[in-house]
Tab-separated table of N, CA and C in Angstrom:
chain	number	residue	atom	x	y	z
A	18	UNK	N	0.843	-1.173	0.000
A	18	UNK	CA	0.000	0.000	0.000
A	18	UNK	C	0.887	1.234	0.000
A	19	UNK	N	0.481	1.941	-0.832
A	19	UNK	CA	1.263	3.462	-0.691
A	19	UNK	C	0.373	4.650	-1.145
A	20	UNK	N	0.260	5.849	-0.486
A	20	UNK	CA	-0.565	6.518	-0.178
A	20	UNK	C	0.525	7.889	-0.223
A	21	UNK	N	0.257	9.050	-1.394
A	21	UNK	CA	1.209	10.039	-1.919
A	21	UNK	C	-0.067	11.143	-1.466
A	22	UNK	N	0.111	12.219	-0.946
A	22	UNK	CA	-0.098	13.546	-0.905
A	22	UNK	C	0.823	14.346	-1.030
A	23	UNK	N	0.822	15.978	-1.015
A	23	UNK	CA	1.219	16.564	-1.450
A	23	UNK	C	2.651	16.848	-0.816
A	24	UNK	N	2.800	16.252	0.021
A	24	UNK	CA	4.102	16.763	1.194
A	24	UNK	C	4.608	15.242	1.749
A	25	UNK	N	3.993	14.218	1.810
A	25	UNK	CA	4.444	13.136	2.351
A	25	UNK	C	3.875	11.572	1.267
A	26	UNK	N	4.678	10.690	1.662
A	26	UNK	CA	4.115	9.203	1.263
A	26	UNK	C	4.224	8.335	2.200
A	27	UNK	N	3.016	7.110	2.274
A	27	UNK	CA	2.970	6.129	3.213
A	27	UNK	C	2.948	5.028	2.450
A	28	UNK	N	4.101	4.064	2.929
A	28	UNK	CA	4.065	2.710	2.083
A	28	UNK	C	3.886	1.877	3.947
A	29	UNK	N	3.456	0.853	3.087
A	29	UNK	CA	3.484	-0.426	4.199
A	29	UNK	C	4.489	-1.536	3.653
A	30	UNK	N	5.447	-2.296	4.677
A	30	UNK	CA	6.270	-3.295	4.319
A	30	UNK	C	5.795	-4.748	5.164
A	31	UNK	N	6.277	-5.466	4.966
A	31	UNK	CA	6.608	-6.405	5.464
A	31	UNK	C	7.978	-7.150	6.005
A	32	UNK	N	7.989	-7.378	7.295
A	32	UNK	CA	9.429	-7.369	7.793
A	32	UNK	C	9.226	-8.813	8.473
A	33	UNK	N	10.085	-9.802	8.472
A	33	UNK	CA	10.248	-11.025	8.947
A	33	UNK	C	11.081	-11.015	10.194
A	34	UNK	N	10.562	-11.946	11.061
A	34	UNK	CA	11.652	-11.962	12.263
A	34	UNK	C	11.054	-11.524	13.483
A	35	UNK	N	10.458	-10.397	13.732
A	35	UNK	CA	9.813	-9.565	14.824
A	35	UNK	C	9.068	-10.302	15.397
A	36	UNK	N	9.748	-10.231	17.126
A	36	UNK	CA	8.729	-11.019	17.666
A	36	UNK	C	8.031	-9.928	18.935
A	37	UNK	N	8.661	-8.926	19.445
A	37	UNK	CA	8.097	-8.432	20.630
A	37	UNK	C	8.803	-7.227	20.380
A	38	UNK	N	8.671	-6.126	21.463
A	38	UNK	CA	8.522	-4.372	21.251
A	38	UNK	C	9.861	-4.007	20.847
A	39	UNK	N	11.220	-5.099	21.185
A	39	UNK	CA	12.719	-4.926	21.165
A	39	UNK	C	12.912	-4.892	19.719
A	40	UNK	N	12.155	-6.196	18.920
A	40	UNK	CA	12.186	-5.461	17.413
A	40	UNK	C	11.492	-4.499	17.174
A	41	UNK	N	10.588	-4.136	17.460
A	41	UNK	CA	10.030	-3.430	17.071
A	41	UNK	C	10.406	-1.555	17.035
A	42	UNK	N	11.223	-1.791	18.350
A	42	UNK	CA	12.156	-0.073	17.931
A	42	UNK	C	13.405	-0.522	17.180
A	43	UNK	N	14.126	-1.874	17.180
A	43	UNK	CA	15.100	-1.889	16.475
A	43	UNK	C	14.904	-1.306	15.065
A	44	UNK	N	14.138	-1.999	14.191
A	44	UNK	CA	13.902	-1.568	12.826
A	44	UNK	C	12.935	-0.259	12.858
A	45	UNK	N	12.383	0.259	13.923
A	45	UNK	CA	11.802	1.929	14.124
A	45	UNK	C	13.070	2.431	13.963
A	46	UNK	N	13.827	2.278	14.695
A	46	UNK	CA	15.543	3.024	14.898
A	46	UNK	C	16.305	3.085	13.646
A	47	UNK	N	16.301	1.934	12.586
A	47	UNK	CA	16.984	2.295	11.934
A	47	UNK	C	16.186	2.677	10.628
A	48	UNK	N	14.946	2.578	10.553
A	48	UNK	CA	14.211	3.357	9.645
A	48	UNK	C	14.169	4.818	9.689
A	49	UNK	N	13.865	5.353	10.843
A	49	UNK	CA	14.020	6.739	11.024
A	49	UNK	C	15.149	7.531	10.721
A	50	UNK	N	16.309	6.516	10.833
A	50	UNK	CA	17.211	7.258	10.497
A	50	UNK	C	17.378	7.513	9.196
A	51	UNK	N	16.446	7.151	8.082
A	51	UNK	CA	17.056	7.327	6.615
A	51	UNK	C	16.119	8.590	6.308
A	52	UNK	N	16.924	8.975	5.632
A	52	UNK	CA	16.310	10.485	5.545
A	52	UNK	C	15.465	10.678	4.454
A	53	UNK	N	14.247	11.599	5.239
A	53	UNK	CA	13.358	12.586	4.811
A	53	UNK	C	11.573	11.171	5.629
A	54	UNK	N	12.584	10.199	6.502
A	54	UNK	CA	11.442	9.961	7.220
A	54	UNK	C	10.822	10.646	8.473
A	55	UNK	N	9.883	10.407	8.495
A	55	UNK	CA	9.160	11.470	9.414
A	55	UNK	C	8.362	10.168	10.371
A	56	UNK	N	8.172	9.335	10.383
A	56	UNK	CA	7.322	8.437	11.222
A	56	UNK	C	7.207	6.680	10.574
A	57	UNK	N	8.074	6.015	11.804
A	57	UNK	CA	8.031	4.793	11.380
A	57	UNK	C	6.412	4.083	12.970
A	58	UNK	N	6.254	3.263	12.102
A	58	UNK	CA	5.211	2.390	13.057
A	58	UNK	C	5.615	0.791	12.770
A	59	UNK	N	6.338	-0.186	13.768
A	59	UNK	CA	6.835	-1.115	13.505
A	59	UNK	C	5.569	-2.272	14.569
A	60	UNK	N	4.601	-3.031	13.817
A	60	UNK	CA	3.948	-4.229	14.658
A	60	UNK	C	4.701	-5.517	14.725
A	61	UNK	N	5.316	-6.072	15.505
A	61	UNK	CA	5.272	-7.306	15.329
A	61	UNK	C	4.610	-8.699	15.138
A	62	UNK	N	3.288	-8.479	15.869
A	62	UNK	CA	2.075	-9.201	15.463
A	62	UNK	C	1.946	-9.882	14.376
A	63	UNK	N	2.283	-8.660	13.653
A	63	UNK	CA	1.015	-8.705	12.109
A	63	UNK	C	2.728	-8.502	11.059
A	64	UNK	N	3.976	-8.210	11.773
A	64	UNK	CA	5.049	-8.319	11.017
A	64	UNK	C	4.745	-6.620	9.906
A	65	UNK	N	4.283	-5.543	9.932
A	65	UNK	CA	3.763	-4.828	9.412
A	65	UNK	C	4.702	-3.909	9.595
A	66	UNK	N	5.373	-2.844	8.884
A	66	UNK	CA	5.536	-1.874	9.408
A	66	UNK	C	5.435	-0.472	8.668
A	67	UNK	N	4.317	0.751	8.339
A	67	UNK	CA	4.090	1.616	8.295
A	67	UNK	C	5.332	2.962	8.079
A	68	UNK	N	5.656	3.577	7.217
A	68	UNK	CA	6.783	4.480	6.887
A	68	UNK	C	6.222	5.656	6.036
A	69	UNK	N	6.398	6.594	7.021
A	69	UNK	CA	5.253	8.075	6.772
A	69	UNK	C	7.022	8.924	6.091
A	70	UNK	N	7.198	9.326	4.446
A	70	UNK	CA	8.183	9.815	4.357
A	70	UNK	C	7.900	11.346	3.214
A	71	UNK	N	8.927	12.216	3.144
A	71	UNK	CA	8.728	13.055	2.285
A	71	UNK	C	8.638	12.816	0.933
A	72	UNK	N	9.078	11.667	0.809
A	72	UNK	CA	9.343	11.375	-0.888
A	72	UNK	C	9.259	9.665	-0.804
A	73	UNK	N	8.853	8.999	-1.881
A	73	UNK	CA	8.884	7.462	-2.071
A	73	UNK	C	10.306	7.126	-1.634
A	74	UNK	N	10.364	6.004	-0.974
A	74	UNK	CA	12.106	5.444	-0.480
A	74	UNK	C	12.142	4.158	-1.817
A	75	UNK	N	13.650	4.682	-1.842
A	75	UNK	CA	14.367	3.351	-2.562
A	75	UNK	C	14.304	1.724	-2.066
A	76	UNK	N	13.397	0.959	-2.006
A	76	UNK	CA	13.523	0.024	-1.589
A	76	UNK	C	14.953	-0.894	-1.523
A	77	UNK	N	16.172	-0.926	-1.961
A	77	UNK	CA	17.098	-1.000	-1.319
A	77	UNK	C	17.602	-0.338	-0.087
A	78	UNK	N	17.493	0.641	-0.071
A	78	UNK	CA	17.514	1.750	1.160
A	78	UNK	C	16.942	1.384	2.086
A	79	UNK	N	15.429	0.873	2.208
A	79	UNK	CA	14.419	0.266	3.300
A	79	UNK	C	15.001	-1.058	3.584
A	80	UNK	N	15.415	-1.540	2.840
A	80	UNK	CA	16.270	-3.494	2.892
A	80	UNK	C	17.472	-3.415	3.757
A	81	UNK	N	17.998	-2.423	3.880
A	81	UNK	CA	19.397	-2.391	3.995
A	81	UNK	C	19.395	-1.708	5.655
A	82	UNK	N	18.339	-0.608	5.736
A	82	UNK	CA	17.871	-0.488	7.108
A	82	UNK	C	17.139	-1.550	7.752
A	83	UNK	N	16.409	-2.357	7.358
A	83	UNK	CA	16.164	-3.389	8.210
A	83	UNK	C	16.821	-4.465	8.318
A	84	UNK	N	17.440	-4.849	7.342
A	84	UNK	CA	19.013	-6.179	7.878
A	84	UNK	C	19.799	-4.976	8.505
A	85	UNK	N	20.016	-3.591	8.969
A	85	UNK	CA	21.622	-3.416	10.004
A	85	UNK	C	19.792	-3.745	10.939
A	86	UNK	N	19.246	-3.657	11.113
A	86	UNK	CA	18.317	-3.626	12.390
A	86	UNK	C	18.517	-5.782	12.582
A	87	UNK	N	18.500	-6.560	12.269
A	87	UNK	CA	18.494	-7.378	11.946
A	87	UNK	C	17.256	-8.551	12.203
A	88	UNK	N	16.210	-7.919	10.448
A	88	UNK	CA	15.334	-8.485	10.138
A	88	UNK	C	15.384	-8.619	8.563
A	89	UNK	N	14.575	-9.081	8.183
A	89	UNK	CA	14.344	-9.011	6.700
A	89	UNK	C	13.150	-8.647	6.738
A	90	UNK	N	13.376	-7.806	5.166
A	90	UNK	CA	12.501	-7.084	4.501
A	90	UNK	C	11.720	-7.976	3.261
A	91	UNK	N	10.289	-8.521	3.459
A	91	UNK	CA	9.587	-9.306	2.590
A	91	UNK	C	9.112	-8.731	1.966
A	92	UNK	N	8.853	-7.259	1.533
A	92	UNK	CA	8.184	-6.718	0.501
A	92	UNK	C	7.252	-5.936	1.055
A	93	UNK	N	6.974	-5.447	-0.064
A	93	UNK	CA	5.283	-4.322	0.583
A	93	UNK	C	4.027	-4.990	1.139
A	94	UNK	N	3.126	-4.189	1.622
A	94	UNK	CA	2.357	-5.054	1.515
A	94	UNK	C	0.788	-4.583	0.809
């Protein structure tokens, strides 16, 4: 899912691995850090995680922040 207005975009991913809140800021932590994000939301539950950014991200860029977090990245969703 990805969702473009005029100032921001929201994609949803899918991240493997996450089991409780410790992943869940791990890959918050290193998502936020790639720039021009403004709001990560990481579930482990549902393996989901939500990325509110100024511009569409390079999905290598999103892959590469969640293996240093150490999960994998399964795709959008």
């Amino acid at each position: 899912m990805t969702a473009e207005t005029d100032t921001q975009t929201t994609a949803v991913y899918k991240v493997t691995g996450m089991t409780c809140g410790h992943c869940e800021g791990a890959v918050t932590a290193e998502l936020t850090a790639l720039p021009g994000v403004s709001l990560v939301k990481a579930v482990a539950a549902t393996g989901e995680v939500t990325v509110v950014s100024a511009a569409p991200l390079a999905e290598a860029d999103v892959r590469a922040a969640v293996d240093e977090a150490g999960y994998e990245l399964a795709g959008r969703v």
